Amino acid sequence: MKKGSKISNAVIKRLPRYRRYLNELKRKGVDKISSRELSDLIGYTASQIRQDLNNFGGFGQQGYGYNVEALYNEISSILGLDKEYKMVIVGAGNLGQAIANHTSYYKAGFVVCSLFEVNPKLVGIKINDIDVRDCEELVPYIEDNSIDIGIICTTKDAAQEVADKMSFAGVKGIWNFAAVDLEVPETVAVENVHLSDGLHSLAYHINRNHYFE
Amino acid sequence: MKKGSKISNAVIKRLPRYRRYLNELKRKGVDKISSRELSDLIGYTASQIRQDLNNFGGFGQQGYGYNVEALYNEISSILGLDKEYKMVIVGAGNLGQAIANHTSYYKAGFVVCSLFEVNPKLVGIKINDIDVRDCEELVPYIEDNSIDIGIICTTKDAAQEVADKMSFAGVKGIWNFAAVDLEVPETVAVENVHLSDGLHSLAYHINRNHYFE
């Protein structure tokens, strides 16, 4: 990436998708790909792709296309996926457990260090070998273990209080599965998960009976 | 929407997001909004927003902006959210249970009719008052109950076989949580959930220490 250049949030949101498709191409042994071929694959227009990838410079060559591996590595590095992140999950219900069990995060450098729960029946158990602790211990645990990311899998009502504690204790980012907009300090990044968006897109395609990605 | 006009998949993917923000504005009693104000809120550029919403026509007026409620209703109708959808979940592990318990889908017209499982310990129990049936019963159940949407919450390895059965039995759409690309007939729409994308965007923002939505 060019030093000091600023990439828009919309582009950042598209990068993980580019990276997924590039990974797939790498696995298939593809060395280079044109913006038009990428367009067919990913579903963005070729001009959008060229514009997006121009942010990093130097990978597309007229008449040659993009070097798949170099572009994959560059995007991974821009996203910060060459580092390790320590995470905690608050809320050890079904969703929190599902995430704790999702071991592919670990391979990608996202390590769940502990879960936290208010329900005394769950405090003290282990999920995927990870301890479930009392929510009272959340702040000191984050401080003592330099946790980077807090994952909120609580109810809507509890989410803001949990976000306040996480922010106070010093997490750098919050991955929020509760359907509520959180207020956090400007130094804390928030990524909201809106599962229903996918279901709503699906409803459109069902009605139109189109095939799509 | 203009009769016969075709909206690109990229626009369709953005509509649920527009709808969420418009719903929030409605709740706050906002009647109209300019593309610039929408841009500040949603994070797309004003010109992108005008271009997207031009697909439906008639809602933006120079110097006035968009009528929030009319635009919300139009987008809901385009997405097909004025109808009811019958769904089944295959895989009654943590993730399947989390979705079955997520009652806000019901209010939005997405009704989970049954779960299906291969694990005999789970077959026969109820989750959120919904029966967990043996996977062997999947095809006749979908046929007999005119199920619209199949939700795949199985392992990667089982997902394609489940998708085959769902497609054979006549679902119109598949909401796929397994991290694998499915092959389905062109008449079946697929929406893949890539949870990690959000985590990867978060990693970027943590490293840049920027505030974002």
GROMACS .gro file of C-alpha atoms in nm:
model
  426
    1MET     CA    1   0.000   0.000   0.000
    2LYS     CA    2   0.118   0.352  -0.072
    3LYS     CA    3   0.245   0.513   0.247
    4GLY     CA    4  -0.005   0.750   0.404
    5SER     CA    5  -0.283   0.668   0.159
    6LYS     CA    6  -0.628   0.623   0.306
    7ILE     CA    7  -0.854   0.348   0.185
    8SER     CA    8  -1.228   0.405   0.216
    9ASN     CA    9  -1.432   0.191   0.448
   10ALA     CA   10  -1.634   0.057   0.154
   11VAL     CA   11  -1.316  -0.078  -0.006
   12ILE     CA   12  -1.204  -0.232   0.324
   13LYS     CA   13  -1.535  -0.412   0.347
   14ARG     CA   14  -1.474  -0.563   0.002
   15LEU     CA   15  -1.117  -0.677   0.071
   16PRO     CA   16  -1.203  -0.994   0.268
   17ARG     CA   17  -1.416  -1.103  -0.028
   18TYR     CA   18  -1.136  -1.044  -0.279
   19ARG     CA   19  -0.905  -1.234  -0.046
   20ARG     CA   20  -1.141  -1.535  -0.028
   21TYR     CA   21  -1.163  -1.565  -0.406
   22LEU     CA   22  -0.789  -1.513  -0.451
   23ASN     CA   23  -0.726  -1.789  -0.194
   24GLU     CA   24  -0.952  -2.019  -0.394
   25LEU     CA   25  -0.762  -1.932  -0.716
   26LYS     CA   26  -0.429  -1.996  -0.540
   27ARG     CA   27  -0.554  -2.337  -0.427
   28LYS     CA   28  -0.646  -2.416  -0.787
   29GLY     CA   29  -0.298  -2.321  -0.901
   30VAL     CA   30  -0.400  -2.006  -1.091
   31ASP     CA   31  -0.106  -1.761  -1.120
   32LYS     CA   32  -0.263  -1.456  -1.278
   33ILE     CA   33  -0.609  -1.323  -1.344
   34SER     CA   34  -0.756  -1.027  -1.533
   35SER     CA   35  -1.001  -0.782  -1.380
   36ARG     CA   36  -1.264  -0.918  -1.621
   37GLU     CA   37  -1.215  -1.276  -1.500
   38LEU     CA   38  -1.222  -1.157  -1.139
   39SER     CA   39  -1.541  -0.971  -1.221
   40ASP     CA   40  -1.711  -1.289  -1.347
   41LEU     CA   41  -1.604  -1.467  -1.031
   42ILE     CA   42  -1.675  -1.208  -0.763
   43GLY     CA   43  -1.963  -1.022  -0.920
   44TYR     CA   44  -1.824  -0.668  -0.898
   45THR     CA   45  -1.774  -0.482  -1.226
   46ALA     CA   46  -1.425  -0.498  -1.383
   47SER     CA   47  -1.391  -0.120  -1.348
   48GLN     CA   48  -1.485  -0.135  -0.980
   49ILE     CA   49  -1.222  -0.405  -0.929
   50ARG     CA   50  -0.952  -0.204  -1.109
   51GLN     CA   51  -1.043   0.102  -0.903
   52ASP     CA   52  -1.041  -0.095  -0.575
   53LEU     CA   53  -0.711  -0.268  -0.642
   54ASN     CA   54  -0.546   0.052  -0.766
   55ASN     CA   55  -0.549   0.157  -0.402
   56PHE     CA   56  -0.254  -0.075  -0.342
   57GLY     CA   57  -0.078  -0.014  -0.674
   58GLY     CA   58   0.165  -0.219  -0.874
   59PHE     CA   59  -0.022  -0.547  -0.912
   60GLY     CA   60  -0.221  -0.505  -1.228
   61GLN     CA   61  -0.037  -0.493  -1.561
   62GLN     CA   62  -0.206  -0.407  -1.889
   63GLY     CA   63  -0.251  -0.727  -2.090
   64TYR     CA   64  -0.124  -0.945  -1.807
   65GLY     CA   65  -0.365  -0.907  -1.519
   66TYR     CA   66  -0.307  -0.949  -1.150
   67ASN     CA   67  -0.054  -1.178  -0.987
   68VAL     CA   68  -0.284  -1.390  -0.769
   69GLU     CA   69  -0.040  -1.474  -0.492
   70ALA     CA   70   0.112  -1.125  -0.464
   71LEU     CA   71  -0.233  -0.968  -0.450
   72TYR     CA   72  -0.350  -1.222  -0.190
   73ASN     CA   73  -0.047  -1.154   0.028
   74GLU     CA   74  -0.083  -0.778  -0.007
   75ILE     CA   75  -0.451  -0.782   0.088
   76SER     CA   76  -0.379  -1.013   0.383
   77SER     CA   77  -0.112  -0.776   0.504
   78ILE     CA   78  -0.331  -0.467   0.457
   79LEU     CA   79  -0.605  -0.633   0.660
   80GLY     CA   80  -0.352  -0.721   0.930
   81LEU     CA   81  -0.401  -1.096   0.893
   82ASP     CA   82  -0.030  -1.161   0.937
   83LYS     CA   83  -0.072  -1.097   1.311
   84GLU     CA   84  -0.240  -1.278   1.601
   85TYR     CA   85  -0.546  -1.145   1.783
   86LYS     CA   86  -0.661  -1.244   2.130
   87MET     CA   87  -1.036  -1.250   2.173
   88VAL     CA   88  -1.298  -1.304   2.442
   89ILE     CA   89  -1.662  -1.396   2.390
   90VAL     CA   90  -1.930  -1.257   2.620
   91GLY     CA   91  -2.242  -1.472   2.620
   92ALA     CA   92  -2.192  -1.848   2.623
   93GLY     CA   93  -2.532  -1.938   2.480
   94ASN     CA   94  -2.573  -2.122   2.150
   95LEU     CA   95  -2.420  -1.847   1.939
   96GLY     CA   96  -2.122  -1.787   2.170
   97GLN     CA   97  -2.061  -2.163   2.182
   98ALA     CA   98  -2.088  -2.191   1.804
   99ILE     CA   99  -1.819  -1.924   1.763
  100ALA     CA  100  -1.596  -2.081   2.030
  101ASN     CA  101  -1.624  -2.412   1.847
  102HIS     CA  102  -1.543  -2.260   1.507
  103THR     CA  103  -1.179  -2.363   1.505
  104SER     CA  104  -1.095  -2.219   1.164
  105TYR     CA  105  -1.060  -1.877   1.331
  106TYR     CA  106  -0.762  -2.011   1.522
  107LYS     CA  107  -0.579  -2.108   1.209
  108ALA     CA  108  -0.633  -1.753   1.086
  109GLY     CA  109  -0.475  -1.602   1.398
  110PHE     CA  110  -0.794  -1.519   1.589
  111VAL     CA  111  -0.766  -1.697   1.925
  112VAL     CA  112  -1.058  -1.721   2.168
  113CYS     CA  113  -0.896  -1.701   2.514
  114SER     CA  114  -1.207  -1.715   2.734
  115LEU     CA  115  -1.587  -1.697   2.737
  116PHE     CA  116  -1.788  -1.498   2.991
  117GLU     CA  117  -2.144  -1.562   3.112
  118VAL     CA  118  -2.390  -1.433   3.369
  119ASN     CA  119  -2.577  -1.766   3.392
  120PRO     CA  120  -2.424  -1.953   3.691
  121LYS     CA  121  -2.509  -2.288   3.528
  122LEU     CA  122  -2.260  -2.215   3.250
  123VAL     CA  123  -1.986  -2.047   3.456
  124GLY     CA  124  -1.706  -2.297   3.522
  125ILE     CA  125  -1.769  -2.528   3.224
  126LYS     CA  126  -1.538  -2.555   2.925
  127ILE     CA  127  -1.637  -2.514   2.560
  128ASN     CA  128  -1.389  -2.643   2.303
  129ASP     CA  129  -1.142  -2.654   2.595
  130ILE     CA  130  -1.196  -2.283   2.670
  131ASP     CA  131  -1.305  -2.173   3.019
  132VAL     CA  132  -1.638  -2.002   3.077
  133ARG     CA  133  -1.584  -1.735   3.343
  134ASP     CA  134  -1.819  -1.513   3.541
  135CYS     CA  135  -1.892  -1.181   3.370
  136GLU     CA  136  -1.769  -1.007   3.685
  137GLU     CA  137  -1.416  -1.107   3.585
  138LEU     CA  138  -1.440  -0.955   3.236
  139VAL     CA  139  -1.259  -0.623   3.293
  140PRO     CA  140  -0.956  -0.756   3.486
  141TYR     CA  141  -0.926  -1.050   3.244
  142ILE     CA  142  -0.910  -0.821   2.939
  143GLU     CA  143  -0.658  -0.595   3.116
  144ASP     CA  144  -0.435  -0.876   3.242
  145ASN     CA  145  -0.431  -1.068   2.913
  146SER     CA  146  -0.410  -0.776   2.666
  147ILE     CA  147  -0.721  -0.890   2.480
  148ASP     CA  148  -0.759  -0.727   2.137
  149ILE     CA  149  -1.115  -0.815   2.038
  150GLY     CA  150  -1.438  -0.855   2.234
  151ILE     CA  151  -1.718  -1.060   2.079
  152ILE     CA  152  -2.069  -0.977   2.199
  153CYS     CA  153  -2.313  -1.269   2.187
  154THR     CA  154  -2.550  -1.143   2.454
  155THR     CA  155  -2.909  -1.024   2.431
  156LYS     CA  156  -2.982  -0.679   2.286
  157ASP     CA  157  -3.045  -0.541   2.634
  158ALA     CA  158  -2.709  -0.645   2.778
  159ALA     CA  159  -2.495  -0.550   2.479
  160GLN     CA  160  -2.423  -0.181   2.555
  161GLU     CA  161  -2.312  -0.252   2.913
  162VAL     CA  162  -2.081  -0.526   2.788
  163ALA     CA  163  -1.942  -0.292   2.520
  164ASP     CA  164  -1.878  -0.027   2.789
  165LYS     CA  165  -1.682  -0.276   2.999
  166MET     CA  166  -1.485  -0.403   2.701
  167SER     CA  167  -1.398  -0.049   2.593
  168PHE     CA  168  -1.303   0.055   2.947
  169ALA     CA  169  -1.078  -0.249   2.980
  170GLY     CA  170  -0.900  -0.164   2.656
  171VAL     CA  171  -1.014  -0.386   2.369
  172LYS     CA  172  -0.929  -0.241   2.027
  173GLY     CA  173  -1.227  -0.386   1.847
  174ILE     CA  174  -1.574  -0.528   1.911
  175TRP     CA  175  -1.745  -0.789   1.693
  176ASN     CA  176  -2.111  -0.736   1.775
  177PHE     CA  177  -2.375  -1.002   1.710
  178ALA     CA  178  -2.645  -0.826   1.917
  179ALA     CA  179  -2.896  -0.642   1.697
  180VAL     CA  180  -2.829  -0.300   1.847
  181ASP     CA  181  -2.606  -0.006   1.755
  182LEU     CA  182  -2.335   0.035   2.017
  183GLU     CA  183  -2.186   0.359   2.143
  184VAL     CA  184  -1.814   0.318   2.199
  185PRO     CA  185  -1.511   0.551   2.221
  186GLU     CA  186  -1.359   0.652   1.886
  187THR     CA  187  -1.054   0.437   1.958
  188VAL     CA  188  -1.262   0.118   1.953
  189ALA     CA  189  -1.359  -0.028   1.614
  190VAL     CA  190  -1.698  -0.199   1.589
  191GLU     CA  191  -1.808  -0.453   1.333
  192ASN     CA  192  -2.179  -0.529   1.350
  193VAL     CA  193  -2.306  -0.861   1.217
  194HIS     CA  194  -2.641  -0.833   1.042
  195LEU     CA  195  -2.731  -1.191   0.959
  196SER     CA  196  -3.077  -1.097   0.838
  197ASP     CA  197  -2.934  -0.896   0.548
  198GLY     CA  198  -2.843  -1.224   0.379
  199LEU     CA  199  -3.189  -1.366   0.437
  200HIS     CA  200  -3.343  -1.053   0.282
  201SER     CA  201  -3.125  -1.076  -0.029
  202LEU     CA  202  -3.226  -1.442  -0.053
  203ALA     CA  203  -3.594  -1.346  -0.040
  204TYR     CA  204  -3.540  -1.119  -0.342
  205HIS     CA  205  -3.378  -1.394  -0.546
  206ILE     CA  206  -3.643  -1.648  -0.450
  207ASN     CA  207  -3.911  -1.416  -0.583
  208ARG     CA  208  -3.723  -1.340  -0.903
  209ASN     CA  209  -3.617  -1.701  -0.938
  210HIS     CA  210  -3.276  -1.595  -1.064
  211TYR     CA  211  -2.962  -1.788  -1.016
  212PHE     CA  212  -2.694  -1.591  -0.835
  213GLU     CA  213  -2.371  -1.642  -0.644
  214MET     CA  214  -3.982  -0.067  -0.954
  215LYS     CA  215  -3.993  -0.009  -1.327
  216LYS     CA  216  -4.152  -0.306  -1.497
  217GLY     CA  217  -3.902  -0.539  -1.656
  218SER     CA  218  -3.599  -0.355  -1.523
  219LYS     CA  219  -3.321  -0.571  -1.389
  220ILE     CA  220  -3.136  -0.474  -1.076
  221SER     CA  221  -2.776  -0.589  -1.041
  222ASN     CA  222  -2.685  -0.835  -0.769
  223ALA     CA  223  -2.452  -0.580  -0.611
  224VAL     CA  224  -2.744  -0.339  -0.566
  225ILE     CA  225  -2.963  -0.617  -0.424
  226LYS     CA  226  -2.693  -0.691  -0.168
  227ARG     CA  227  -2.702  -0.327  -0.057
  228LEU     CA  228  -3.082  -0.301  -0.027
  229PRO     CA  229  -3.116  -0.476   0.312
  230ARG     CA  230  -2.867  -0.225   0.450
  231TYR     CA  231  -3.061   0.074   0.312
  232ARG     CA  232  -3.374  -0.078   0.458
  233ARG     CA  233  -3.221  -0.114   0.805
  234TYR     CA  234  -3.118   0.252   0.814
  235LEU     CA  235  -3.450   0.371   0.674
  236ASN     CA  236  -3.630   0.169   0.941
  237GLU     CA  237  -3.419   0.339   1.207
  238LEU     CA  238  -3.502   0.683   1.058
  239LYS     CA  239  -3.872   0.593   1.052
  240ARG     CA  240  -3.856   0.495   1.419
  241LYS     CA  241  -3.699   0.832   1.495
  242GLY     CA  242  -3.982   1.010   1.313
  243VAL     CA  243  -3.771   1.134   1.019
  244ASP     CA  244  -3.990   1.199   0.710
  245LYS     CA  245  -3.736   1.281   0.441
  246ILE     CA  246  -3.363   1.255   0.391
  247SER     CA  247  -3.116   1.372   0.127
  248SER     CA  248  -2.869   1.142  -0.044
  249ARG     CA  249  -2.593   1.334   0.136
  250GLU     CA  250  -2.744   1.268   0.478
  251LEU     CA  251  -2.799   0.904   0.386
  252SER     CA  252  -2.436   0.891   0.278
  253ASP     CA  253  -2.313   1.014   0.619
  254LEU     CA  254  -2.530   0.752   0.786
  255ILE     CA  255  -2.471   0.446   0.568
  256GLY     CA  256  -2.120   0.514   0.447
  257TYR     CA  257  -2.181   0.481   0.071
  258THR     CA  258  -2.110   0.790  -0.140
  259ALA     CA  259  -2.406   1.019  -0.219
  260SER     CA  260  -2.364   0.949  -0.590
  261GLN     CA  261  -2.366   0.573  -0.529
  262ILE     CA  262  -2.685   0.612  -0.328
  263ARG     CA  263  -2.855   0.823  -0.598
  264GLN     CA  264  -2.751   0.569  -0.859
  265ASP     CA  265  -2.874   0.274  -0.649
  266LEU     CA  266  -3.208   0.429  -0.565
  267ASN     CA  267  -3.264   0.549  -0.922
  268ASN     CA  268  -3.327   0.184  -1.001
  269PHE     CA  269  -3.668   0.217  -0.844
  270GLY     CA  270  -3.740   0.571  -0.961
  271GLY     CA  271  -3.966   0.842  -0.834
  272PHE     CA  272  -3.853   0.873  -0.474
  273GLY     CA  273  -3.579   1.135  -0.487
  274GLN     CA  274  -3.674   1.494  -0.564
  275GLN     CA  275  -3.415   1.766  -0.625
  276GLY     CA  276  -3.393   1.987  -0.315
  277TYR     CA  277  -3.629   1.767  -0.119
  278GLY     CA  278  -3.464   1.430  -0.081
  279TYR     CA  279  -3.617   1.089  -0.031
  280ASN     CA  280  -3.945   1.013   0.141
  281VAL     CA  281  -3.825   0.777   0.414
  282GLU     CA  282  -4.141   0.571   0.456
  283ALA     CA  283  -4.216   0.535   0.082
  284LEU     CA  284  -3.858   0.429   0.013
  285TYR     CA  285  -3.863   0.181   0.303
  286ASN     CA  286  -4.188   0.027   0.179
  287GLU     CA  287  -4.065   0.011  -0.180
  288ILE     CA  288  -3.739  -0.161  -0.082
  289SER     CA  289  -3.928  -0.405   0.143
  290SER     CA  290  -4.158  -0.490  -0.143
  291ILE     CA  291  -3.871  -0.528  -0.394
  292LEU     CA  292  -3.696  -0.766  -0.155
  293GLY     CA  293  -4.019  -0.963  -0.113
  294LEU     CA  294  -4.047  -0.895   0.259
  295ASP     CA  295  -4.422  -0.848   0.236
  296LYS     CA  296  -4.457  -1.228   0.208
  297GLU     CA  297  -4.406  -1.525   0.440
  298TYR     CA  298  -4.131  -1.784   0.396
  299LYS     CA  299  -4.126  -2.134   0.542
  300MET     CA  300  -3.782  -2.256   0.640
  301VAL     CA  301  -3.611  -2.568   0.772
  302ILE     CA  302  -3.273  -2.585   0.944
  303VAL     CA  303  -3.045  -2.884   0.887
  304GLY     CA  304  -2.795  -2.925   1.170
  305ALA     CA  305  -2.927  -2.875   1.523
  306GLY     CA  306  -2.590  -2.800   1.682
  307ASN     CA  307  -2.512  -2.467   1.849
  308LEU     CA  308  -2.546  -2.262   1.533
  309GLY     CA  309  -2.871  -2.428   1.419
  310GLN     CA  310  -3.013  -2.382   1.768
  311ALA     CA  311  -2.903  -2.018   1.778
  312ILE     CA  312  -3.091  -1.952   1.454
  313ALA     CA  313  -3.399  -2.144   1.568
  314ASN     CA  314  -3.402  -1.933   1.886
  315HIS     CA  315  -3.364  -1.604   1.698
  316THR     CA  316  -3.729  -1.511   1.711
  317SER     CA  317  -3.697  -1.180   1.529
  318TYR     CA  318  -3.698  -1.374   1.200
  319TYR     CA  319  -4.055  -1.479   1.271
  320LYS     CA  320  -4.174  -1.122   1.302
  321ALA     CA  321  -4.015  -1.056   0.962
  322GLY     CA  322  -4.207  -1.342   0.799
  323PHE     CA  323  -3.933  -1.607   0.805
  324VAL     CA  324  -4.076  -1.905   0.992
  325VAL     CA  325  -3.863  -2.202   1.101
  326CYS     CA  326  -4.093  -2.505   1.064
  327SER     CA  327  -3.854  -2.783   1.166
  328LEU     CA  328  -3.493  -2.870   1.240
  329PHE     CA  329  -3.319  -3.185   1.111
  330GLU     CA  330  -3.027  -3.371   1.265
  331VAL     CA  331  -2.825  -3.689   1.216
  332ASN     CA  332  -2.725  -3.712   1.584
  333PRO     CA  333  -2.982  -3.947   1.748
  334LYS     CA  334  -2.937  -3.768   2.083
  335LEU     CA  335  -3.091  -3.454   1.936
  336VAL     CA  336  -3.362  -3.614   1.719
  337GLY     CA  337  -3.696  -3.586   1.898
  338ILE     CA  338  -3.616  -3.287   2.119
  339LYS     CA  339  -3.770  -2.943   2.070
  340ILE     CA  340  -3.582  -2.616   2.032
  341ASN     CA  341  -3.782  -2.299   2.080
  342ASP     CA  342  -4.088  -2.526   2.051
  343ILE     CA  343  -3.973  -2.653   1.709
  344ASP     CA  344  -3.930  -3.028   1.650
  345VAL     CA  345  -3.591  -3.176   1.567
  346ARG     CA  346  -3.649  -3.453   1.313
  347ASP     CA  347  -3.426  -3.723   1.167
  348CYS     CA  348  -3.242  -3.612   0.852
  349GLU     CA  349  -3.397  -3.910   0.674
  350GLU     CA  350  -3.728  -3.724   0.681
  351LEU     CA  351  -3.589  -3.409   0.516
  352VAL     CA  352  -3.702  -3.464   0.156
  353PRO     CA  353  -4.064  -3.569   0.224
  354TYR     CA  354  -4.099  -3.294   0.486
  355ILE     CA  355  -3.990  -3.023   0.242
  356GLU     CA  356  -4.222  -3.163  -0.026
  357ASP     CA  357  -4.524  -3.204   0.203
  358ASN     CA  358  -4.491  -2.864   0.366
  359SER     CA  359  -4.389  -2.653   0.064
  360ILE     CA  360  -4.075  -2.528   0.235
  361ASP     CA  361  -3.922  -2.222   0.065
  362ILE     CA  362  -3.580  -2.192   0.229
  363GLY     CA  363  -3.331  -2.449   0.357
  364ILE     CA  364  -3.073  -2.335   0.612
  365ILE     CA  365  -2.752  -2.539   0.623
  366CYS     CA  366  -2.581  -2.544   0.964
  367THR     CA  367  -2.393  -2.870   0.915
  368THR     CA  368  -2.022  -2.940   0.884
  369LYS     CA  369  -1.843  -2.853   0.559
  370ASP     CA  370  -1.836  -3.223   0.462
  371ALA     CA  371  -2.211  -3.277   0.490
  372ALA     CA  372  -2.322  -2.951   0.327
  373GLN     CA  373  -2.328  -3.053  -0.042
  374GLU     CA  374  -2.534  -3.366   0.023
  375VAL     CA  375  -2.783  -3.164   0.225
  376ALA     CA  376  -2.800  -2.902  -0.051
  377ASP     CA  377  -2.867  -3.178  -0.306
  378LYS     CA  378  -3.156  -3.312  -0.099
  379MET     CA  379  -3.300  -2.966  -0.042
  380SER     CA  380  -3.280  -2.881  -0.413
  381PHE     CA  381  -3.431  -3.215  -0.512
  382ALA     CA  382  -3.718  -3.164  -0.269
  383GLY     CA  383  -3.792  -2.821  -0.414
  384VAL     CA  384  -3.663  -2.542  -0.192
  385LYS     CA  385  -3.628  -2.209  -0.372
  386GLY     CA  386  -3.335  -2.083  -0.172
  387ILE     CA  387  -3.054  -2.203   0.052
  388TRP     CA  388  -2.897  -2.000   0.331
  389ASN     CA  389  -2.559  -2.164   0.372
  390PHE     CA  390  -2.351  -2.128   0.690
  391ALA     CA  391  -2.107  -2.407   0.596
  392ALA     CA  392  -1.776  -2.269   0.465
  393VAL     CA  393  -1.801  -2.439   0.128
  394ASP     CA  394  -1.927  -2.338  -0.218
  395LEU     CA  395  -2.238  -2.537  -0.306
  396GLU     CA  396  -2.339  -2.666  -0.647
  397VAL     CA  397  -2.712  -2.632  -0.695
  398PRO     CA  398  -2.953  -2.613  -0.990
  399GLU     CA  399  -2.995  -2.267  -1.144
  400THR     CA  400  -3.346  -2.247  -1.005
  401VAL     CA  401  -3.219  -2.250  -0.646
  402ALA     CA  402  -3.077  -1.926  -0.503
  403VAL     CA  403  -2.789  -1.956  -0.258
  404GLU     CA  404  -2.677  -1.702  -0.002
  405ASN     CA  405  -2.347  -1.790   0.161
  406VAL     CA  406  -2.269  -1.652   0.505
  407HIS     CA  407  -1.904  -1.557   0.547
  408LEU     CA  408  -1.877  -1.455   0.910
  409SER     CA  409  -1.500  -1.424   0.894
  410ASP     CA  410  -1.522  -1.134   0.647
  411GLY     CA  411  -1.640  -0.913   0.932
  412LEU     CA  412  -1.357  -1.028   1.156
  413HIS     CA  413  -1.107  -0.949   0.881
  414SER     CA  414  -1.245  -0.596   0.832
  415LEU     CA  415  -1.222  -0.553   1.208
  416ALA     CA  416  -0.855  -0.656   1.203
  417TYR     CA  417  -0.787  -0.378   0.952
  418HIS     CA  418  -0.951  -0.113   1.167
  419ILE     CA  419  -0.778  -0.235   1.482
  420ASN     CA  420  -0.442  -0.191   1.313
  421ARG     CA  421  -0.526   0.151   1.174
  422ASN     CA  422  -0.696   0.252   1.499
  423HIS     CA  423  -0.966   0.437   1.307
  424TYR     CA  424  -1.317   0.481   1.422
  425PHE     CA  425  -1.574   0.340   1.181
  426GLU     CA  426  -1.938   0.230   1.172
   0.00000   0.00000   0.00000
